[in-house]
Amino acid sequence: MNNKKILTGFLRKNLLVFLLGFVAYFLNSVSVFALPPLNTKYISYSDAGEGEVLVLIHPFPADKALWAPQQQTLKEHFRLITLDLWGFGHSEGTSGQPIKMEEYADQVAQLLDQLYIKKAIIGGESMGGYVALAFLRKYPEKVGGLILSNTQTAADSSEVKKAREMAAKKVLAQGSEQLINDFIVKALSSDASEQTRLFLQNIVMVQTPTAIASALKGMANREDTANTLVDTKIPFLIITSDRDTVVPPQQSANMHALAKNSKLVVITNAGHLSNLEQPEQWNKAVIEMFANKQIN
């Protein structure tokens, strides 16, 4: 009898955390599908708030729901747009073939064009940062500022590249459960709350193997983008966290040294997904850097 009560309590607690997280996200944003022009694919995105446009690009292997901790606060200062990259969330799916970071950048450009937005602050975390850098390189005229969170300009080493390609093959052949479990352990610090872990798990566990494989292959083949930082004077906010073991803080320090107009913020007591573990610190950094400032 006691075991049944414990199990029932556990299920109720976890279900409540899951529901509260996603209800909060959808109540604080407007989720729609972009009606694609001919020969393009549909995009699932959210659009909330007023002011300068801030586009946030989610990390691997998540979707726009990961920005739930940012929605309520940032939409009070910006027109906040988040989107699902190809294959993730509710955007059009992928086949498992490589999707380059430049192709994800094209998706962001497609969305901005469909919303008649000429320029925006572009932010990304982890893989989202790779996409943001690719966007800056390909569409510099559309960028009024850049947020690079827990990411890097360096290309993969041959060892990491090989590991990503092997992981992609395994995911397509056997499913993504093992990869997801390993990712959650690496992405969060050991002090992350159970609620945070469950919230992340509920997002990443529903992503398709084909989306995961496409992104893995795309990340493996990306180029070094350090010159992109050197060649521009737009404002950069570079965010890292003191307990990130996926992308070491030194990578952020390197980017800060290269970017002429940059600010480096170190989030304390957070692992790789700093926006999720320490949303108040993360949101504050963005607001202090870009709120109430016109982008040129």
XYZ file of N, CA and C in Angstrom, residues 3-195:
579
model
N 3.900 1.513 -1.058
C 4.579 1.629 -2.352
C 3.676 2.261 -3.397
N 2.391 1.899 -3.353
C 1.444 2.483 -4.305
C 1.301 3.981 -4.076
N 1.257 4.373 -2.806
C 1.127 5.791 -2.499
C 2.357 6.566 -2.971
N 3.538 5.980 -2.740
C 4.775 6.640 -3.171
C 4.802 6.792 -4.681
N 4.433 5.712 -5.398
C 4.427 5.751 -6.856
C 3.426 6.771 -7.373
N 2.234 6.792 -6.750
C 1.210 7.751 -7.172
C 1.686 9.179 -6.959
N 2.323 9.424 -5.802
C 2.834 10.760 -5.520
C 3.905 11.179 -6.496
N 4.773 10.240 -6.839
C 5.854 10.525 -7.800
C 5.289 10.889 -9.159
N 4.307 10.105 -9.620
C 3.717 10.361 -10.926
C 3.001 11.699 -10.949
N 2.273 11.993 -9.865
C 1.563 13.271 -9.810
C 2.536 14.442 -9.829
N 3.630 14.323 -9.067
C 4.621 15.395 -9.012
C 5.245 15.628 -10.377
N 5.655 14.543 -11.028
C 6.302 14.683 -12.332
C 5.345 15.202 -13.386
N 4.100 14.729 -13.346
C 3.108 15.205 -14.302
C 2.837 16.682 -14.096
N 2.790 17.107 -12.833
C 2.532 18.511 -12.535
C 3.659 19.396 -13.050
N 4.909 18.961 -12.819
C 6.057 19.730 -13.309
C 6.008 19.856 -14.821
N 5.707 18.733 -15.477
C 5.633 18.726 -16.941
C 4.565 19.693 -17.443
N 3.369 19.610 -16.847
C 2.257 20.438 -17.303
C 2.504 21.913 -17.023
N 3.033 22.219 -15.837
C 3.278 23.614 -15.495
C 4.294 24.251 -16.435
N 5.339 23.504 -16.752
C 6.364 24.036 -17.642
C 5.819 24.386 -19.000
N 5.058 23.464 -19.582
C 4.570 23.703 -20.938
C 3.385 24.660 -20.971
N 2.555 24.648 -19.930
C 1.459 25.620 -19.877
C 2.028 27.029 -19.780
N 3.062 27.199 -18.922
C 3.688 28.516 -18.787
C 4.250 28.992 -20.108
N 4.860 28.078 -20.824
C 5.458 28.452 -22.117
C 4.398 28.918 -23.096
N 3.326 28.141 -23.234
C 2.335 28.474 -24.248
C 1.460 29.650 -23.839
N 1.279 29.875 -22.540
C 0.525 31.039 -22.113
C 1.306 32.329 -22.347
N 2.613 32.240 -22.303
C 3.451 33.426 -22.417
C 3.944 33.697 -23.821
N 3.433 32.964 -24.791
C 3.860 33.188 -26.170
C 2.729 32.859 -27.117
N 2.908 33.272 -28.348
C 1.948 32.947 -29.388
C 2.634 32.002 -30.355
N 2.216 30.758 -30.394
C 2.863 29.778 -31.264
C 2.059 29.618 -32.542
N 2.728 29.777 -33.653
C 2.049 29.684 -34.940
C 2.965 29.009 -35.943
N 2.425 28.745 -37.107
C 3.228 28.224 -38.204
C 3.362 29.308 -39.256
N 4.584 29.516 -39.730
C 4.790 30.456 -40.822
C 4.316 29.809 -42.108
N 3.427 30.487 -42.811
C 2.962 29.971 -44.089
C 4.070 30.155 -45.111
N 4.647 29.086 -45.616
C 5.842 29.210 -46.447
C 5.544 29.649 -47.865
N 6.414 30.467 -48.445
C 6.306 30.752 -49.868
C 6.579 29.479 -50.662
N 6.370 29.557 -51.956
C 6.594 28.397 -52.814
C 8.033 27.896 -52.664
N 8.166 26.563 -52.632
C 9.473 25.903 -52.567
C 10.211 26.121 -51.245
N 9.489 26.481 -50.183
C 10.095 26.564 -48.859
C 9.332 25.650 -47.913
N 9.858 25.497 -46.693
C 9.253 24.595 -45.719
C 8.610 25.394 -44.597
N 7.654 24.749 -43.899
C 6.961 25.488 -42.846
C 7.780 25.511 -41.565
N 7.590 26.590 -40.810
C 8.355 26.849 -39.598
C 7.391 27.051 -38.434
N 7.633 26.355 -37.340
C 6.892 26.584 -36.106
C 7.661 27.612 -35.274
N 6.963 28.660 -34.848
C 7.648 29.709 -34.097
C 6.701 30.362 -33.104
N 7.247 31.129 -32.177
C 6.450 31.933 -31.257
C 6.857 33.389 -31.415
N 5.918 34.285 -31.158
C 6.136 35.708 -31.386
C 5.368 36.454 -30.309
N 6.078 37.101 -29.388
C 5.408 37.763 -28.271
C 6.163 39.022 -27.873
N 5.426 40.017 -27.370
C 6.046 41.236 -26.884
C 6.205 42.293 -27.955
N 6.751 43.432 -27.546
C 6.980 44.558 -28.442
C 8.376 45.119 -28.214
N 8.848 45.874 -29.186
C 10.164 46.489 -29.068
C 11.117 45.955 -30.118
N 12.408 46.108 -29.852
C 13.402 45.573 -30.774
C 13.242 44.059 -30.867
N 13.447 43.532 -32.059
C 13.236 42.098 -32.280
C 14.429 41.307 -31.751
N 14.133 40.313 -30.930
C 15.137 39.393 -30.401
C 14.751 37.982 -30.818
N 15.608 37.344 -31.594
C 15.381 35.972 -32.046
C 16.301 35.048 -31.256
N 15.722 34.048 -30.610
C 16.511 33.079 -29.851
C 16.462 31.720 -30.547
N 17.637 31.139 -30.756
C 17.771 29.871 -31.480
C 18.186 28.789 -30.490
N 17.391 27.745 -30.419
C 17.569 26.729 -29.377
C 18.796 25.854 -29.599
N 19.279 25.222 -28.530
C 20.410 24.298 -28.642
C 19.971 22.918 -29.127
N 20.929 22.086 -29.382
C 20.729 20.678 -29.721
C 20.598 19.897 -28.418
N 19.729 18.895 -28.364
C 18.693 18.480 -29.308
C 17.323 18.855 -28.750
N 17.053 20.148 -28.695
C 15.829 20.652 -28.073
C 14.942 21.320 -29.117
N 14.035 22.164 -28.655
C 13.218 22.984 -29.543
C 12.934 24.299 -28.831
N 12.046 25.100 -29.371
C 11.813 26.436 -28.822
C 11.262 26.419 -27.407
N 10.702 25.295 -26.960
C 10.176 25.209 -25.599
C 11.259 25.412 -24.553
N 12.519 25.211 -24.935
C 13.608 25.381 -23.976
C 13.741 26.832 -23.524
N 13.159 27.762 -24.290
C 13.229 29.176 -23.928
C 12.089 29.598 -23.014
N 11.339 28.665 -22.490
C 10.245 29.005 -21.574
C 10.700 29.890 -20.411
N 11.869 29.646 -19.804
C 12.299 30.507 -18.693
C 12.596 31.945 -19.105
N 12.693 32.191 -20.397
C 12.964 33.547 -20.884
C 11.691 34.282 -21.313
N 10.654 33.549 -21.623
C 9.482 34.144 -22.268
C 8.874 35.293 -21.474
N 8.498 35.058 -20.243
C 7.757 36.050 -19.479
C 8.558 37.331 -19.277
N 9.829 37.182 -18.947
C 10.661 38.351 -18.651
C 11.075 39.107 -19.907
N 11.575 38.398 -20.897
C 12.131 39.085 -22.063
C 11.070 39.693 -22.963
N 9.872 39.134 -22.972
C 8.840 39.722 -23.831
C 8.379 41.080 -23.309
N 8.739 41.415 -22.075
C 8.426 42.734 -21.533
C 9.401 43.796 -22.037
N 10.491 43.357 -22.651
C 11.526 44.287 -23.123
C 11.766 44.219 -24.630
N 11.364 43.112 -25.247
C 11.643 42.885 -26.664
C 10.428 42.271 -27.357
N 10.441 42.342 -28.669
C 9.581 41.459 -29.445
C 10.359 40.151 -29.562
N 9.947 39.169 -28.810
C 10.717 37.935 -28.664
C 10.197 36.862 -29.613
N 11.080 36.389 -30.473
C 10.730 35.343 -31.435
C 11.611 34.127 -31.176
N 10.981 32.985 -31.028
C 11.712 31.721 -30.934
C 11.163 30.787 -32.003
N 11.985 29.866 -32.459
C 11.543 28.975 -33.535
C 12.113 27.584 -33.331
N 11.459 26.619 -33.959
C 11.963 25.250 -34.003
C 12.802 25.087 -35.263
N 14.060 24.721 -35.107
C 14.892 24.444 -36.276
C 14.362 23.220 -37.009
N 14.753 23.090 -38.283
C 14.225 22.006 -39.115
C 14.294 20.651 -38.399
N 13.158 19.971 -38.364
C 13.093 18.641 -37.782
C 12.762 18.627 -36.308
N 13.061 19.701 -35.598
C 12.814 19.765 -34.164
C 11.446 20.387 -33.883
N 10.869 20.019 -32.733
C 9.576 20.581 -32.375
C 8.539 20.306 -33.438
N 7.908 21.379 -33.933
C 6.824 21.229 -34.905
C 7.166 21.783 -36.284
N 8.409 22.171 -36.495
C 8.794 22.599 -37.839
C 8.900 21.390 -38.761
N 8.968 21.670 -40.062
C 9.003 20.579 -41.036
C 10.180 19.651 -40.776
N 9.949 18.357 -40.984
C 10.923 17.346 -40.617
C 12.113 17.244 -41.549
N 13.051 16.389 -41.143
C 14.247 16.137 -41.936
C 14.349 14.646 -42.231
N 15.260 14.303 -43.128
C 15.412 12.908 -43.548
C 16.550 12.192 -42.839
N 17.310 12.926 -42.036
C 18.494 12.346 -41.425
C 19.767 12.699 -42.163
N 19.626 13.330 -43.329
C 20.790 13.811 -44.071
C 21.333 15.077 -43.395
N 22.605 15.407 -43.613
C 23.198 16.566 -42.936
C 22.449 17.859 -43.236
N 22.280 18.674 -42.212
C 21.799 20.041 -42.384
C 22.893 20.960 -41.863
N 23.452 21.744 -42.750
C 24.529 22.646 -42.371
C 23.996 23.775 -41.500
N 24.886 24.364 -40.719
C 24.499 25.499 -39.894
C 23.997 26.642 -40.774
N 24.555 26.764 -41.974
C 24.107 27.796 -42.911
C 22.674 27.560 -43.373
N 22.260 26.305 -43.439
C 20.883 25.998 -43.834
C 19.905 26.357 -42.723
N 20.296 26.107 -41.480
C 19.465 26.578 -40.367
C 19.409 28.107 -40.372
N 20.533 28.745 -40.703
C 20.553 30.204 -40.796
C 19.599 30.692 -41.882
N 19.542 29.969 -42.990
C 18.586 30.303 -44.051
C 17.155 30.230 -43.528
N 16.896 29.269 -42.658
C 15.564 29.136 -42.075
C 15.210 30.370 -41.250
N 16.162 30.844 -40.444
C 15.928 32.056 -39.655
C 15.664 33.243 -40.578
N 16.436 33.348 -41.644
C 16.247 34.437 -42.604
C 14.881 34.342 -43.272
N 14.457 33.123 -43.600
C 13.138 32.923 -44.200
C 12.044 33.428 -43.272
N 12.178 33.109 -41.988
C 11.162 33.539 -41.029
C 11.135 35.057 -40.898
N 12.292 35.672 -40.794
C 12.336 37.130 -40.688
C 11.730 37.788 -41.920
N 12.015 37.257 -43.087
C 11.448 37.811 -44.315
C 9.931 37.680 -44.326
N 9.435 36.542 -43.883
C 7.986 36.332 -43.878
C 7.286 37.223 -42.859
N 8.021 37.652 -41.829
C 7.458 38.549 -40.822
C 7.799 40.013 -41.117
N 8.425 40.265 -42.277
C 8.805 41.612 -42.709
C 9.718 42.305 -41.690
N 10.630 41.544 -41.129
C 11.603 42.069 -40.174
C 12.942 42.240 -40.894
N 13.437 43.472 -40.913
C 14.674 43.748 -41.645
C 15.930 43.469 -40.823
N 15.828 43.680 -39.513
C 17.018 43.518 -38.672
C 16.591 43.078 -37.281
N 17.434 42.261 -36.635
C 17.098 41.739 -35.313
C 18.360 41.459 -34.514
N 18.178 41.341 -33.218
C 19.214 40.788 -32.350
C 19.086 39.274 -32.462
N 20.154 38.609 -32.807
C 20.125 37.162 -33.008
C 20.882 36.489 -31.866
N 20.213 35.582 -31.162
C 20.846 34.888 -30.053
C 20.747 33.387 -30.202
N 21.763 32.688 -29.757
C 21.730 31.237 -29.822
C 22.547 30.619 -28.709
N 22.120 29.448 -28.288
C 22.841 28.715 -27.244
C 23.357 27.404 -27.807
N 24.633 27.107 -27.526
C 25.260 25.869 -27.982
C 25.139 25.761 -29.506
N 24.450 24.749 -30.040
C 24.282 24.662 -31.489
C 23.575 25.901 -32.030
N 22.661 26.468 -31.247
C 22.009 27.699 -31.663
C 23.002 28.825 -31.878
N 24.097 28.802 -31.115
C 25.163 29.773 -31.323
C 25.896 29.547 -32.631
N 26.082 28.282 -33.001
C 26.688 27.990 -34.308
C 25.821 28.561 -35.426
N 24.512 28.413 -35.259
C 23.579 28.930 -36.264
C 23.625 30.458 -36.291
N 23.679 31.076 -35.113
C 23.748 32.538 -35.045
C 25.004 33.062 -35.739
N 26.120 32.386 -35.550
C 27.361 32.791 -36.217
C 27.267 32.607 -37.728
N 26.651 31.512 -38.147
C 26.450 31.292 -39.584
C 25.528 32.359 -40.165
N 24.523 32.757 -39.386
C 23.598 33.803 -39.826
C 24.341 35.126 -39.987
N 25.194 35.453 -39.027
C 25.966 36.696 -39.114
C 26.865 36.699 -40.343
N 27.484 35.583 -40.616
C 28.379 35.496 -41.774
C 27.607 35.659 -43.080
N 26.413 35.073 -43.159
C 25.668 35.049 -44.416
C 24.733 36.243 -44.578
N 24.210 36.759 -43.452
C 23.232 37.856 -43.517
C 23.634 38.990 -42.569
N 24.810 39.568 -42.714
C 25.262 40.598 -41.767
C 24.351 41.816 -41.717
N 23.700 42.104 -42.828
C 22.821 43.280 -42.874
C 21.564 43.098 -42.036
N 21.254 41.887 -41.635
C 20.058 41.605 -40.845
C 20.338 41.539 -39.345
N 21.603 41.716 -38.944
C 21.995 41.526 -37.545
C 22.283 42.865 -36.873
N 21.524 43.159 -35.817
C 21.760 44.367 -35.043
C 22.525 44.108 -33.765
N 22.666 42.860 -33.403
C 23.387 42.454 -32.206
C 23.408 40.943 -32.149
N 24.328 40.385 -31.385
C 24.468 38.933 -31.331
C 24.629 38.476 -29.884
N 23.939 37.397 -29.545
C 24.084 36.752 -28.240
C 24.618 35.348 -28.476
N 25.779 35.065 -27.925
C 26.409 33.756 -28.080
C 26.528 33.121 -26.701
N 25.674 32.159 -26.427
C 25.612 31.544 -25.105
C 26.155 30.123 -25.137
N 27.182 29.874 -24.328
C 27.727 28.519 -24.174
C 28.007 27.879 -25.530
N 28.731 28.620 -26.345
C 29.034 28.156 -27.694
C 30.469 28.524 -28.036
N 30.875 28.307 -29.282
C 32.252 28.553 -29.680
C 32.339 28.773 -31.187
N 33.428 29.386 -31.604
C 33.666 29.565 -33.036
C 34.476 28.412 -33.617
N 35.146 27.663 -32.774
C 36.045 26.604 -33.241
C 35.279 25.474 -33.916
N 35.846 24.959 -34.991
C 35.280 23.779 -35.645
C 35.607 22.540 -34.817
N 34.919 21.455 -35.096
C 35.183 20.207 -34.387
C 36.569 19.661 -34.721
N 37.200 19.066 -33.733
C 38.427 18.316 -33.994
C 38.060 17.058 -34.771
N 39.048 16.398 -35.330
C 38.766 15.178 -36.092
C 38.122 14.116 -35.209
N 38.516 14.072 -33.929
C 37.942 13.086 -33.010
C 36.475 13.382 -32.727
N 36.174 14.650 -32.459
C 34.784 15.029 -32.173
C 33.919 14.845 -33.412
N 34.451 15.221 -34.553
C 33.713 15.046 -35.807
C 33.357 13.579 -36.025
N 34.312 12.701 -35.823
C 34.068 11.269 -35.995
C 33.030 10.773 -34.997
N 33.110 11.263 -33.754
C 32.157 10.846 -32.726
C 30.740 11.284 -33.079
N 30.583 12.497 -33.608
C 29.250 12.971 -34.001
C 28.683 12.113 -35.134
N 29.520 11.807 -36.113
C 29.051 11.019 -37.254
C 28.660 9.605 -36.824
N 29.418 9.027 -35.903
C 29.077 7.704 -35.387
C 27.788 7.752 -34.573
N 27.625 8.820 -33.793
C 26.403 8.981 -33.005
C 25.184 9.114 -33.910
N 25.340 9.837 -35.010
C 24.234 9.997 -35.959
C 23.812 8.653 -36.537
N 24.780 7.835 -36.915
C 24.471 6.508 -37.451
C 23.760 5.647 -36.411
N 24.226 5.719 -35.182
C 23.633 4.917 -34.113
C 22.200 5.344 -33.826
N 21.970 6.652 -33.810
C 20.621 7.169 -33.555
C 19.652 6.699 -34.633
N 20.072 6.752 -35.881
C 19.197 6.318 -36.974
C 18.930 4.817 -36.923
N 19.902 4.057 -36.444
C 19.760 2.601 -36.418
C 19.060 2.095 -35.163
N 19.323 2.754 -34.013
C 18.856 2.212 -32.741
C 17.950 3.146 -31.947
N 17.759 4.361 -32.414
C 16.966 5.309 -31.650
C 17.853 6.223 -30.822
N 17.237 7.208 -30.184
C 18.001 8.280 -29.538
C 18.042 8.203 -28.015
N 17.480 7.167 -27.413
C 17.357 7.128 -25.953
C 18.702 7.265 -25.249
N 19.693 6.505 -25.676
C 20.995 6.558 -25.020
C 21.643 7.921 -25.190
N 21.561 8.479 -26.388
C 22.140 9.800 -26.624
C 21.475 10.846 -25.739
N 20.156 10.777 -25.628
C 19.424 11.743 -24.807
C 19.828 11.624 -23.346
N 19.910 10.412 -22.848
C 20.300 10.211 -21.447
C 21.696 10.764 -21.176
N 22.617 10.502 -22.087
C 23.979 11.013 -21.934
C 24.002 12.538 -22.000
N 23.185 13.098 -22.887
C 23.152 14.548 -23.048
C 22.684 15.237 -21.774
N 21.641 14.734 -21.159
C 21.095 15.370 -19.957
C 22.139 15.415 -18.848
N 22.907 14.344 -18.713
C 23.958 14.299 -17.692
C 25.009 15.375 -17.953
N 25.387 15.557 -19.205
C 26.430 16.522 -19.554
C 25.919 17.963 -19.558
N 24.659 18.147 -19.903
C 24.142 19.495 -20.146
C 23.871 20.283 -18.875
N 23.604 19.586 -17.772
C 23.247 20.253 -16.523
C 24.307 19.993 -15.460
N 24.441 20.929 -14.546
C 25.368 20.726 -13.434
C 24.788 19.710 -12.459
N 25.628 19.207 -11.594
C 25.175 18.200 -10.625
C 24.181 18.769 -9.626
N 24.134 20.091 -9.505
C 23.212 20.727 -8.561
C 21.892 21.148 -9.195
N 21.695 20.839 -10.454
C 20.429 21.199 -11.108
C 19.269 20.511 -10.403
N 18.161 21.215 -10.282
C 17.003 20.660 -9.579
C 16.366 19.532 -10.378
N 15.635 18.688 -9.671
C 14.927 17.601 -10.340
C 13.882 18.158 -11.301
N 13.290 19.281 -10.941
C 12.310 19.916 -11.819
C 12.960 20.351 -13.135
